[in-house]
Coordinates of C-alpha atoms and ligand atoms in Angstrom, one line a residue:
M1 CA 24.7 -100.3 -128.4
R2 CA 22.0 -101.4 -130.7
L3 CA 23.0 -102.3 -134.3
D4 CA 20.4 -99.9 -135.8
K5 CA 21.6 -97.1 -133.6
Y6 CA 25.2 -97.8 -134.6
L7 CA 24.3 -97.8 -138.4
G8 CA 22.2 -94.7 -137.9
D9 CA 25.1 -92.8 -136.3
Q10 CA 27.1 -93.7 -139.4
N11 CA 24.4 -92.2 -141.6
I12 CA 23.6 -95.4 -143.2
G13 CA 19.9 -94.5 -143.2
T14 CA 16.8 -93.9 -141.2
R15 CA 15.8 -96.5 -138.6
K16 CA 13.1 -97.7 -141.0
Q17 CA 15.6 -98.1 -143.9
I18 CA 18.2 -99.7 -141.6
R19 CA 15.6 -102.4 -140.6
E20 CA 15.0 -103.1 -144.3
Y21 CA 18.7 -103.2 -145.1
V22 CA 19.4 -105.6 -142.3
K23 CA 16.4 -107.8 -143.4
N24 CA 18.0 -107.9 -146.8
G25 CA 21.3 -109.2 -145.4
R26 CA 23.3 -106.2 -146.2
C27 CA 25.0 -105.9 -142.8
R28 CA 27.5 -108.3 -141.1
V29 CA 28.6 -108.4 -137.6
N30 CA 32.1 -110.2 -137.2
G31 CA 31.5 -111.7 -140.6
E32 CA 28.1 -113.2 -139.9
V33 CA 25.1 -111.7 -141.7
A34 CA 22.9 -109.9 -139.1
T35 CA 19.3 -110.9 -139.2
K36 CA 17.8 -108.4 -136.7
A37 CA 18.5 -104.6 -136.4
D38 CA 17.9 -104.5 -132.7
I39 CA 20.7 -106.8 -131.6
H40 CA 23.3 -105.4 -129.3
I41 CA 26.9 -104.9 -130.5
D42 CA 30.0 -103.5 -129.0
P43 CA 31.3 -100.6 -131.2
E44 CA 34.8 -101.1 -129.7
R45 CA 35.2 -104.8 -130.3
D46 CA 32.7 -106.0 -133.0
V47 CA 33.6 -105.6 -136.7
I48 CA 30.6 -104.2 -138.4
A49 CA 30.4 -104.2 -142.2
F50 CA 27.7 -102.7 -144.5
D51 CA 27.6 -103.9 -148.1
D52 CA 31.0 -105.6 -147.3
I53 CA 32.6 -102.3 -146.3
E54 CA 34.0 -102.3 -142.8
L55 CA 32.7 -99.3 -140.8
T56 CA 34.8 -97.3 -138.2
Y57 CA 32.6 -96.1 -135.5
S58 CA 32.5 -92.4 -134.9
K59 CA 30.1 -90.8 -132.5
Y60 CA 30.4 -87.4 -134.2
H61 CA 30.5 -86.2 -137.7
Y62 CA 32.9 -83.6 -139.2
Y63 CA 32.6 -81.9 -142.6
M64 CA 34.6 -79.3 -144.4
L65 CA 32.5 -77.0 -146.4
N66 CA 33.7 -74.5 -148.9
K67 CA 31.1 -71.9 -148.0
P68 CA 29.7 -70.1 -151.1
T69 CA 28.7 -66.4 -150.9
G70 CA 24.9 -65.8 -150.5
V71 CA 24.5 -68.4 -147.8
V72 CA 24.3 -67.6 -144.1
S73 CA 26.4 -69.4 -141.4
S74 CA 23.5 -69.8 -138.9
T75 CA 21.7 -73.1 -138.3
K76 CA 18.2 -71.7 -139.2
D77 CA 17.1 -68.8 -141.3
G78 CA 13.5 -68.3 -142.5
R79 CA 14.4 -66.7 -145.8
T80 CA 18.0 -67.3 -146.7
M81 CA 19.7 -70.6 -147.4
T82 CA 21.9 -71.7 -144.5
V83 CA 25.2 -73.7 -144.5
I84 CA 23.3 -76.5 -142.7
D85 CA 20.8 -76.7 -145.6
I86 CA 23.7 -77.5 -147.9
L87 CA 24.4 -80.7 -145.8
K88 CA 20.8 -81.8 -145.4
D89 CA 21.2 -85.1 -147.4
E90 CA 23.7 -86.2 -144.7
N91 CA 20.7 -86.7 -142.3
V92 CA 22.9 -85.8 -139.3
R93 CA 21.1 -84.1 -136.4
D94 CA 22.6 -81.2 -134.4
L95 CA 25.1 -80.1 -136.9
S96 CA 26.5 -76.6 -136.3
P97 CA 29.0 -74.4 -138.1
C98 CA 32.3 -73.8 -136.1
G99 CA 32.0 -70.0 -136.1
R100 CA 30.5 -67.7 -138.6
L101 CA 31.5 -66.3 -141.9
D102 CA 29.7 -63.2 -143.3
I103 CA 27.1 -63.9 -146.0
D104 CA 29.4 -62.4 -148.6
T105 CA 32.6 -64.4 -147.3
E106 CA 33.6 -67.6 -149.1
G107 CA 35.8 -70.5 -147.8
L108 CA 36.6 -72.9 -145.1
L109 CA 33.8 -73.7 -142.6
L110 CA 34.0 -76.8 -140.3
I111 CA 30.5 -78.2 -139.6
T112 CA 30.1 -80.8 -136.9
D113 CA 27.9 -82.2 -134.2
D114 CA 30.9 -82.3 -131.8
G115 CA 30.0 -79.3 -129.6
E116 CA 33.0 -79.7 -127.4
L117 CA 35.4 -79.4 -130.3
I118 CA 33.5 -76.3 -131.5
H119 CA 33.7 -74.8 -128.1
R120 CA 37.4 -75.4 -127.9
L121 CA 38.2 -74.0 -131.3
L122 CA 36.2 -70.9 -130.7
S123 CA 37.4 -70.2 -127.1
P124 CA 38.9 -66.8 -127.1
K125 CA 41.6 -68.2 -124.7
K126 CA 42.8 -70.7 -127.3
H127 CA 43.9 -68.1 -129.9
V128 CA 43.3 -70.5 -132.9
D129 CA 44.9 -69.0 -136.0
K130 CA 42.6 -68.3 -138.9
V131 CA 44.1 -67.3 -142.3
Y132 CA 42.0 -65.2 -144.7
E133 CA 42.7 -64.3 -148.3
V134 CA 41.8 -60.6 -148.5
H135 CA 41.2 -58.8 -151.7
M136 CA 41.4 -55.1 -151.2
D137 CA 40.5 -51.9 -152.9
H138 CA 44.1 -50.6 -153.0
P139 CA 47.6 -51.8 -151.8
L140 CA 48.8 -51.6 -148.2
T141 CA 51.6 -49.3 -147.3
E142 CA 54.5 -50.4 -145.1
L143 CA 52.9 -48.4 -142.3
D144 CA 49.5 -50.1 -142.8
I145 CA 51.2 -53.5 -142.6
S146 CA 52.9 -52.7 -139.3
R147 CA 49.7 -51.3 -137.8
L148 CA 47.8 -54.5 -138.8
E149 CA 50.6 -56.7 -137.4
E150 CA 50.9 -54.8 -134.2
G151 CA 47.1 -54.6 -133.6
V152 CA 44.6 -51.9 -134.6
D153 CA 41.8 -50.0 -133.0
I154 CA 38.6 -51.3 -134.7
G155 CA 36.2 -49.5 -132.3
D156 CA 36.0 -52.1 -129.5
K157 CA 36.3 -50.8 -126.0
R158 CA 37.5 -52.5 -122.8
N159 CA 35.5 -52.1 -119.6
D160 CA 37.6 -49.1 -118.5
G161 CA 36.7 -47.3 -121.9
S162 CA 40.1 -47.7 -123.5
A163 CA 40.5 -49.1 -127.0
D164 CA 40.5 -52.9 -127.2
K165 CA 43.0 -53.2 -130.1
T166 CA 43.2 -56.4 -132.1
L167 CA 45.8 -59.0 -131.2
P168 CA 49.0 -59.0 -133.3
A169 CA 48.4 -60.4 -136.8
K170 CA 50.5 -61.5 -139.7
V171 CA 50.4 -60.1 -143.2
L172 CA 51.7 -61.9 -146.3
L173 CA 51.7 -60.1 -149.6
T174 CA 50.6 -62.2 -152.6
E175 CA 49.7 -61.7 -156.3
D176 CA 47.0 -59.4 -157.4
D177 CA 43.7 -61.1 -158.4
E178 CA 42.3 -61.2 -162.0
E179 CA 40.6 -57.9 -161.5
G180 CA 43.9 -56.2 -160.5
N181 CA 42.9 -55.9 -156.8
P182 CA 45.8 -56.4 -154.4
V183 CA 45.6 -59.6 -152.3
I184 CA 47.1 -60.5 -148.9
H185 CA 46.9 -63.4 -146.6
L186 CA 45.9 -62.2 -143.2
S187 CA 46.4 -64.4 -140.2
I188 CA 44.5 -63.5 -137.0
R189 CA 44.0 -65.3 -133.7
E190 CA 40.6 -63.9 -132.7
G191 CA 37.1 -64.0 -134.2
R192 CA 35.6 -60.7 -133.6
F193 CA 32.5 -59.6 -135.5
H194 CA 33.4 -58.6 -139.1
Q195 CA 37.1 -58.5 -137.8
V196 CA 39.0 -58.6 -141.1
K197 CA 36.7 -56.0 -142.7
R198 CA 37.0 -53.7 -139.7
M199 CA 40.8 -54.2 -139.5
L200 CA 41.2 -53.2 -143.2
E201 CA 38.8 -50.3 -142.6
A202 CA 40.9 -49.1 -139.6
V203 CA 43.8 -48.6 -142.1
G204 CA 41.7 -46.8 -144.6
N205 CA 41.2 -49.7 -147.0
E206 CA 38.2 -51.8 -148.0
V207 CA 37.7 -55.6 -148.4
V208 CA 36.3 -56.3 -151.9
F209 CA 36.3 -60.1 -151.4
L210 CA 37.1 -62.4 -148.5
R211 CA 37.9 -66.1 -148.4
R212 CA 38.9 -68.2 -145.4
L213 CA 41.8 -70.5 -146.1
S214 CA 42.4 -72.2 -142.8
M215 CA 41.4 -72.6 -139.2
G216 CA 44.1 -74.0 -136.8
S217 CA 45.5 -77.1 -138.6
L218 CA 42.6 -77.4 -141.0
E219 CA 43.1 -76.1 -144.5
L220 CA 40.5 -75.5 -147.2
D221 CA 40.7 -78.3 -149.7
R222 CA 41.2 -76.6 -153.1
E223 CA 39.4 -79.4 -154.8
L224 CA 36.2 -78.2 -153.3
E225 CA 34.3 -75.7 -155.3
P226 CA 32.2 -73.1 -153.4
G227 CA 29.1 -75.0 -152.2
E228 CA 30.8 -78.4 -152.1
Y229 CA 31.8 -80.2 -148.9
R230 CA 33.5 -83.5 -147.8
P231 CA 33.9 -85.4 -144.6
L232 CA 37.2 -84.6 -142.7
T233 CA 39.8 -87.3 -142.8
E234 CA 40.8 -89.2 -139.7
E235 CA 44.1 -87.3 -139.7
E236 CA 42.4 -83.9 -140.0
I237 CA 40.1 -84.7 -137.1
N238 CA 42.9 -85.9 -134.9
N239 CA 45.1 -82.8 -135.7
L240 CA 42.2 -80.5 -134.8
K241 CA 41.7 -82.3 -131.5
K242 CA 45.4 -82.0 -130.5
Ligands
URA301 N1 36.1 -61.3 -140.8 C1 35.2 -60.7 -141.5 O1 35.1 -59.5 -141.6 N2 34.2 -61.4 -142.1 C2 34.2 -62.8 -142.1 O2 33.4 -63.4 -142.6 C3 35.2 -63.4 -141.3 C4 36.2 -62.7 -140.7

């Protein structure tokens, strides 16, 4: 692989900037200052350092975003800001969100250019757990909880016309929020359109605020304010790929 491609994949800069950086002696290959950006290197064997920091090669890029409300989860939208717009300074091509959160939903969104991982995590067959913090209009009854946990009819139909109920879910009661709204943690294993809101509607309730806390092994970093993001750690990436 060419050195400039390697450095570009690590978001060091544009090709033009990288040529300049290399000319200025900021890059070392196996301890020697590289003098040309178009030399060939072996990402598996050669030790590449930029500004004396050793780089670990990764073909793909992985970020955790605490999605703020008011931003859409698509890659392009003419009018409204998208989650990809938030990461524009990273200069990474082909980033996509792993699944969608509604415009008024906050919380964990994995954003990556690793299409295979996105596909795997979203595959309906994989049943990846997603946990949501659900602020509701009024408390759930025992009956509501068992209906949510067993699976509810949210209006989806099977091919034969019968109700396609949601898969069993888990409900954990937590403290009320500051406005006095009851809050639960709801764990679901599917990703149907507006699923959480429709599940609560099916038991006669209403979601007043929704935040995603986790997806599979990946948990929202509570240090991230809404609108902030960070790269995933090596451990988080490996756990997600397991
Ligand atoms: N369920 C919803 O209703 N909305 C979301 O954004 C995510 C899950």
